[in-house]
Short mmCIF file of C-alpha atoms in Angstrom, two decimals:
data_model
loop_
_atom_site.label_atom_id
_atom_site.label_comp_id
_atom_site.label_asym_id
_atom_site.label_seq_id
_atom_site.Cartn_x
_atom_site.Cartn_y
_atom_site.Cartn_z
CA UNK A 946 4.21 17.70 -5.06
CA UNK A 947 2.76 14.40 -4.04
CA UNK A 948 0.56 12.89 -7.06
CA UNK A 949 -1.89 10.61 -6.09
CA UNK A 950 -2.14 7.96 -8.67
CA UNK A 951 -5.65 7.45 -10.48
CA UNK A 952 -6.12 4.65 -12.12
CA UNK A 953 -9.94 4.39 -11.72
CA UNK A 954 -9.56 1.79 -8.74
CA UNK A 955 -8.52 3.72 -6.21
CA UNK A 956 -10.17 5.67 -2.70
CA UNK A 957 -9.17 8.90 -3.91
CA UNK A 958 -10.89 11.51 -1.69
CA UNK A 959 -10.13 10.14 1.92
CA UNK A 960 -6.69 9.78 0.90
CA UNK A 961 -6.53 13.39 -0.50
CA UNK A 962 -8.26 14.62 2.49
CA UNK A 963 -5.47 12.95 5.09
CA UNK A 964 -2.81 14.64 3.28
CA UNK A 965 -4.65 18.33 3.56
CA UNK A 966 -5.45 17.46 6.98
CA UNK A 967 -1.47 17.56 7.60
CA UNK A 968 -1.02 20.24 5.01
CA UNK A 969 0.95 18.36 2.28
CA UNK A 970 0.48 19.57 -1.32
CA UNK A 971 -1.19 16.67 -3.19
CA UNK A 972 -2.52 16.00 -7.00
CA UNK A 973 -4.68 13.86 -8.13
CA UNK A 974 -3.77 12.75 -11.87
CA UNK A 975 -3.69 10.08 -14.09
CA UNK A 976 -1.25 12.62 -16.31
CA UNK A 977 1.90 10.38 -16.95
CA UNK A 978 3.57 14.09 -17.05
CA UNK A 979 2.15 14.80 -13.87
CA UNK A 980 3.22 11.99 -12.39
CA UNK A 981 7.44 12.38 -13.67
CA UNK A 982 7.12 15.71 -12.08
CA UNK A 983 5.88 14.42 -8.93
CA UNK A 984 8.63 14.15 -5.87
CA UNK A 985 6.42 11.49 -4.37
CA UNK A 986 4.10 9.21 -5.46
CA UNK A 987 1.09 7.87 -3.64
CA UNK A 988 -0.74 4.41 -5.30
CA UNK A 989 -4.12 3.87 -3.55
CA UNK A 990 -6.52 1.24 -4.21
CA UNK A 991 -9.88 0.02 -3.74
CA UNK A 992 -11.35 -3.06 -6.18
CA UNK A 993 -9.58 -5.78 -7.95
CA UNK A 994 -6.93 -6.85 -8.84
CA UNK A 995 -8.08 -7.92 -12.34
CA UNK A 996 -9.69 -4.73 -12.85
CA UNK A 997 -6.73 -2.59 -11.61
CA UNK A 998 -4.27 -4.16 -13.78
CA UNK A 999 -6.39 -3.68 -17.26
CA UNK A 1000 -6.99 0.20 -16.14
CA UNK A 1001 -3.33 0.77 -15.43
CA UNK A 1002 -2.53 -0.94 -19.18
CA UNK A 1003 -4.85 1.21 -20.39
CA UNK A 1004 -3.90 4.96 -19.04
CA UNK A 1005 0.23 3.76 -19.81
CA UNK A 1006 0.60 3.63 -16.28
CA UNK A 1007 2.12 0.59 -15.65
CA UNK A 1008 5.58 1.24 -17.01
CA UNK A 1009 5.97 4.40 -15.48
CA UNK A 1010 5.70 3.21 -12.11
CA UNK A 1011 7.61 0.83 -12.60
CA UNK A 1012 10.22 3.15 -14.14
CA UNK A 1013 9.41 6.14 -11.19
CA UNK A 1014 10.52 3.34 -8.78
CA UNK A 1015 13.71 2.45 -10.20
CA UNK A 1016 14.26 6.26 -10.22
CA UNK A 1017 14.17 6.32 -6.54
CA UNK A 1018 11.47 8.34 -6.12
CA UNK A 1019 9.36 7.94 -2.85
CA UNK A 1020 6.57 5.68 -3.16
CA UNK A 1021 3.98 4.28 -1.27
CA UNK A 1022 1.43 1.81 -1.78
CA UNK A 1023 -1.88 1.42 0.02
CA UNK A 1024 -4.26 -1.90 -0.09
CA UNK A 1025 -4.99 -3.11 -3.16
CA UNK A 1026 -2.46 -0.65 -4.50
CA UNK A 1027 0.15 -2.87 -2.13
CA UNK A 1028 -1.29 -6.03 -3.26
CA UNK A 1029 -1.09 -4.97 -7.30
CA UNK A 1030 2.91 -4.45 -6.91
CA UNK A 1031 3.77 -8.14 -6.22
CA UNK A 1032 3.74 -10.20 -9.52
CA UNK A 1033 0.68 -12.07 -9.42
CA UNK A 1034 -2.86 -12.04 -7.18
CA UNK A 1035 -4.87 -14.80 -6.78
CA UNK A 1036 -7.99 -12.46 -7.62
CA UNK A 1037 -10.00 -12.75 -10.59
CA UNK A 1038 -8.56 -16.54 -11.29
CA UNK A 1039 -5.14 -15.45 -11.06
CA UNK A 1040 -3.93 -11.97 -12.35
CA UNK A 1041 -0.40 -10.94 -13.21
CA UNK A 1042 0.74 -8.05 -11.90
CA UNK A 1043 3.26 -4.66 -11.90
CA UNK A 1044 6.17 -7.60 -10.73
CA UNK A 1045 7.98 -4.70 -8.50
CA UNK A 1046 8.48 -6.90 -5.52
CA UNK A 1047 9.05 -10.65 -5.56
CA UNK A 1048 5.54 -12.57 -4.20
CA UNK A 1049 1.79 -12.83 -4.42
CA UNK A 1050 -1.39 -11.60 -3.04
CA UNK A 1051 -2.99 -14.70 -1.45
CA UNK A 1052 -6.47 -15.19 -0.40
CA UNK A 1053 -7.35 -15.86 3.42
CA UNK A 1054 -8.65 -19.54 3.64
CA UNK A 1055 -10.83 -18.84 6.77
CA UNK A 1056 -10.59 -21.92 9.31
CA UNK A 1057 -13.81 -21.19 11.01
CA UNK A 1058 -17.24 -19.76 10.41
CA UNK A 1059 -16.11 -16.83 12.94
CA UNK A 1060 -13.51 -15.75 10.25
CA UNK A 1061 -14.89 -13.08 8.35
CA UNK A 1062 -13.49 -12.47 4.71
CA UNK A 1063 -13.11 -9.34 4.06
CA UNK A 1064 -11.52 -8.70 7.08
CA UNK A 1065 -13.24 -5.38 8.25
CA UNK A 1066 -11.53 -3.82 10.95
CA UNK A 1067 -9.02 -2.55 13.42
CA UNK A 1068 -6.00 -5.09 13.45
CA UNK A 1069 -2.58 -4.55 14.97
CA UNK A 1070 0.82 -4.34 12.82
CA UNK A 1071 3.64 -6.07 14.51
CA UNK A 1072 7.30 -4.41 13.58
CA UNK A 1073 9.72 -6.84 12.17
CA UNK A 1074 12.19 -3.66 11.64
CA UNK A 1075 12.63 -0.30 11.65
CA UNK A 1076 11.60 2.21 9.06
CA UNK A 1077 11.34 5.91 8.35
CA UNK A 1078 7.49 5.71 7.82
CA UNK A 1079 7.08 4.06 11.33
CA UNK A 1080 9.03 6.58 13.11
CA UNK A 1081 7.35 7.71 16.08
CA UNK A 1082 4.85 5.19 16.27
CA UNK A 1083 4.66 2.38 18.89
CA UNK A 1084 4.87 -1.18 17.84
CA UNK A 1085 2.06 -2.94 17.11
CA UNK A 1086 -0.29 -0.02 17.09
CA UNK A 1087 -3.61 -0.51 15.27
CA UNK A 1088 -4.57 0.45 11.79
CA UNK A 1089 -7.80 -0.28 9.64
CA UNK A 1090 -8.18 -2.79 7.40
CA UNK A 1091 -10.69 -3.80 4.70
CA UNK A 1092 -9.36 -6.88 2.14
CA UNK A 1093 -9.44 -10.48 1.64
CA UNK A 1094 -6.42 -10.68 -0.13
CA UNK A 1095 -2.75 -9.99 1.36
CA UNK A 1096 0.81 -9.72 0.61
CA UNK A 1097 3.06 -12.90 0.29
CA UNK A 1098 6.56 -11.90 0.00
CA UNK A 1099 8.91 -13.69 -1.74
CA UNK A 1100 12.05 -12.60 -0.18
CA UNK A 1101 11.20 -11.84 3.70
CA UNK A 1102 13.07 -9.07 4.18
CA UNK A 1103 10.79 -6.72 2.12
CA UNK A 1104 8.17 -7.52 5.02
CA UNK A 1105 8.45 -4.15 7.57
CA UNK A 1106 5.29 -5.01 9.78
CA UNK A 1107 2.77 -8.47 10.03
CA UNK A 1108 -0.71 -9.09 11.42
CA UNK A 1109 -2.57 -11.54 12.40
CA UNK A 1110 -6.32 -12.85 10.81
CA UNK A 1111 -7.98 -15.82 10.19
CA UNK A 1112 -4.78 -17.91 10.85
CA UNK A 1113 -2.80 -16.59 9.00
CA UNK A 1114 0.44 -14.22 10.09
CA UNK A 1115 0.58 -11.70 6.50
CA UNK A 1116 2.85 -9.09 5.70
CA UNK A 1117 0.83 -5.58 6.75
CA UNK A 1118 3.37 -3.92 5.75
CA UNK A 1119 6.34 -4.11 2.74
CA UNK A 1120 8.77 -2.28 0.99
CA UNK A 1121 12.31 -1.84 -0.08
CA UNK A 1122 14.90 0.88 -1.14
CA UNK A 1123 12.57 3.92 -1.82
CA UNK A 1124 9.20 1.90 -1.56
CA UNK A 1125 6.73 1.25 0.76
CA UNK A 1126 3.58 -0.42 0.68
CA UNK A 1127 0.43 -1.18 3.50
CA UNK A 1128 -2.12 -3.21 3.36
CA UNK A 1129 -3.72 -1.15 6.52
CA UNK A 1130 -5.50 1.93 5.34
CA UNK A 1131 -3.01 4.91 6.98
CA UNK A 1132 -5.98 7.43 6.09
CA UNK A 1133 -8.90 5.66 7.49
CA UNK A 1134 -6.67 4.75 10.63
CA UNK A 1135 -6.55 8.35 12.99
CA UNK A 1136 -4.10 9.95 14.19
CA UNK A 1137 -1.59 6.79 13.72
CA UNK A 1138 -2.27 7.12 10.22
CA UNK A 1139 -1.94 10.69 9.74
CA UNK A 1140 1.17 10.28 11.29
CA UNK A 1141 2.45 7.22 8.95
CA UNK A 1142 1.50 9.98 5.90
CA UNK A 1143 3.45 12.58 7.24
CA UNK A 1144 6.65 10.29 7.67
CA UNK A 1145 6.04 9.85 4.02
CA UNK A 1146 6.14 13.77 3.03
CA UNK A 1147 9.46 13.90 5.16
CA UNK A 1148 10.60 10.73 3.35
CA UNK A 1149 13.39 11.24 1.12
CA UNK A 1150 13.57 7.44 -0.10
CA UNK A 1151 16.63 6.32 2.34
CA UNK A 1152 16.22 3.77 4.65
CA UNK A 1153 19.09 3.87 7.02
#
């Protein structure tokens, strides 16, 4: 069973509705028994950070993913559910975060008045390596985006795809071990998404 994490910040329904569109078995829960059960874990998001981080604390979520992760389990992170696992986010006047990966979630600084924040849109992720979620899909294929925040790395060889906006070259894409995080939204993004998501059901939490 895949439980999708919620923690009252996230885009629930479109991501449940990608996984029955490739027939995966999915749950919805905020249940931290639920969630130990779970053989993957899904953490979506859609808000802020500030926000986010107070609703985890308060549903005793925040240690268990934490703890899931260091498990092994498979885990993947989507938007501001990517953003949320590095240890702090500018949002809100600075929030700190789960501290799972080493970095930050910056904010674009937009160099002209033709660079939109949010950036609303289809955006291509460039491949800096190989991964079991990307299999079967070309490099730099386009996903959809919707933020004005992104992943800063600390250590760069969590970053697993990068895109371009506003100036800036950001990690689309993170993870390490058994986790994986986008800042793209894989459900809102066709057939290339669907196709990320089902990587993920096959994913056993290797990366070779």
């Amino acid at each position: 069973m895949i439980a999708i994490i919620d923690y009252h910040a996230g885009n629930l329904t479109s991501v449940r509705l990608a996984f029955e569109t490739i027939g995966a078995p999915v749950e919805v829960t905020s249940d931290p028994e639920r969630i130990r059960l779970a053989d993957h874990i899904l953490f979506p998001g859609v808000g802020a950070a500030g926000s986010a981080m107070q609703n985890l604390s308060g549903l005793n979520l925040a240690g268990l993913l934490r703890e899931r992760v260091a498990a092994g389990i498979p885990f993947l992170g989507i938007c501001l559910g990517t953003q949320i696992l590095f240890e702090t986010s500018e949002e809100d006047g600075g929030t700190p975060c789960l501290g799972i990966l080493r970095g930050s979630a910056k904010r674009f600084q937009p160099r002209t008045h033709a660079d939109k924040i949010p950036q609303i849109g289809w955006n291509q992720a460039k491949q800096s390596r190989p991964h079991p979620l990307l299999s079967g899909i070309p490099d730099e294929s386009d996903f959809y985006f919707v933020h004005s925040y992104y992943p800063a790395p600390a250590d760069p060889t969590d970053i697993i795809c990068t895109t371009e906006y506003a100036g800036t070259r950001f990690a689309s894409m993170v993870g390490r071990n058994n986790m994986a995080a986008t800042q793209f939204h894989p459900e809102k993004s066709g057939q290339i998404g669907l196709k990320l998501l089902a990587n993920f059901v096959r994913w056993d939490g290797t990366v070779h």
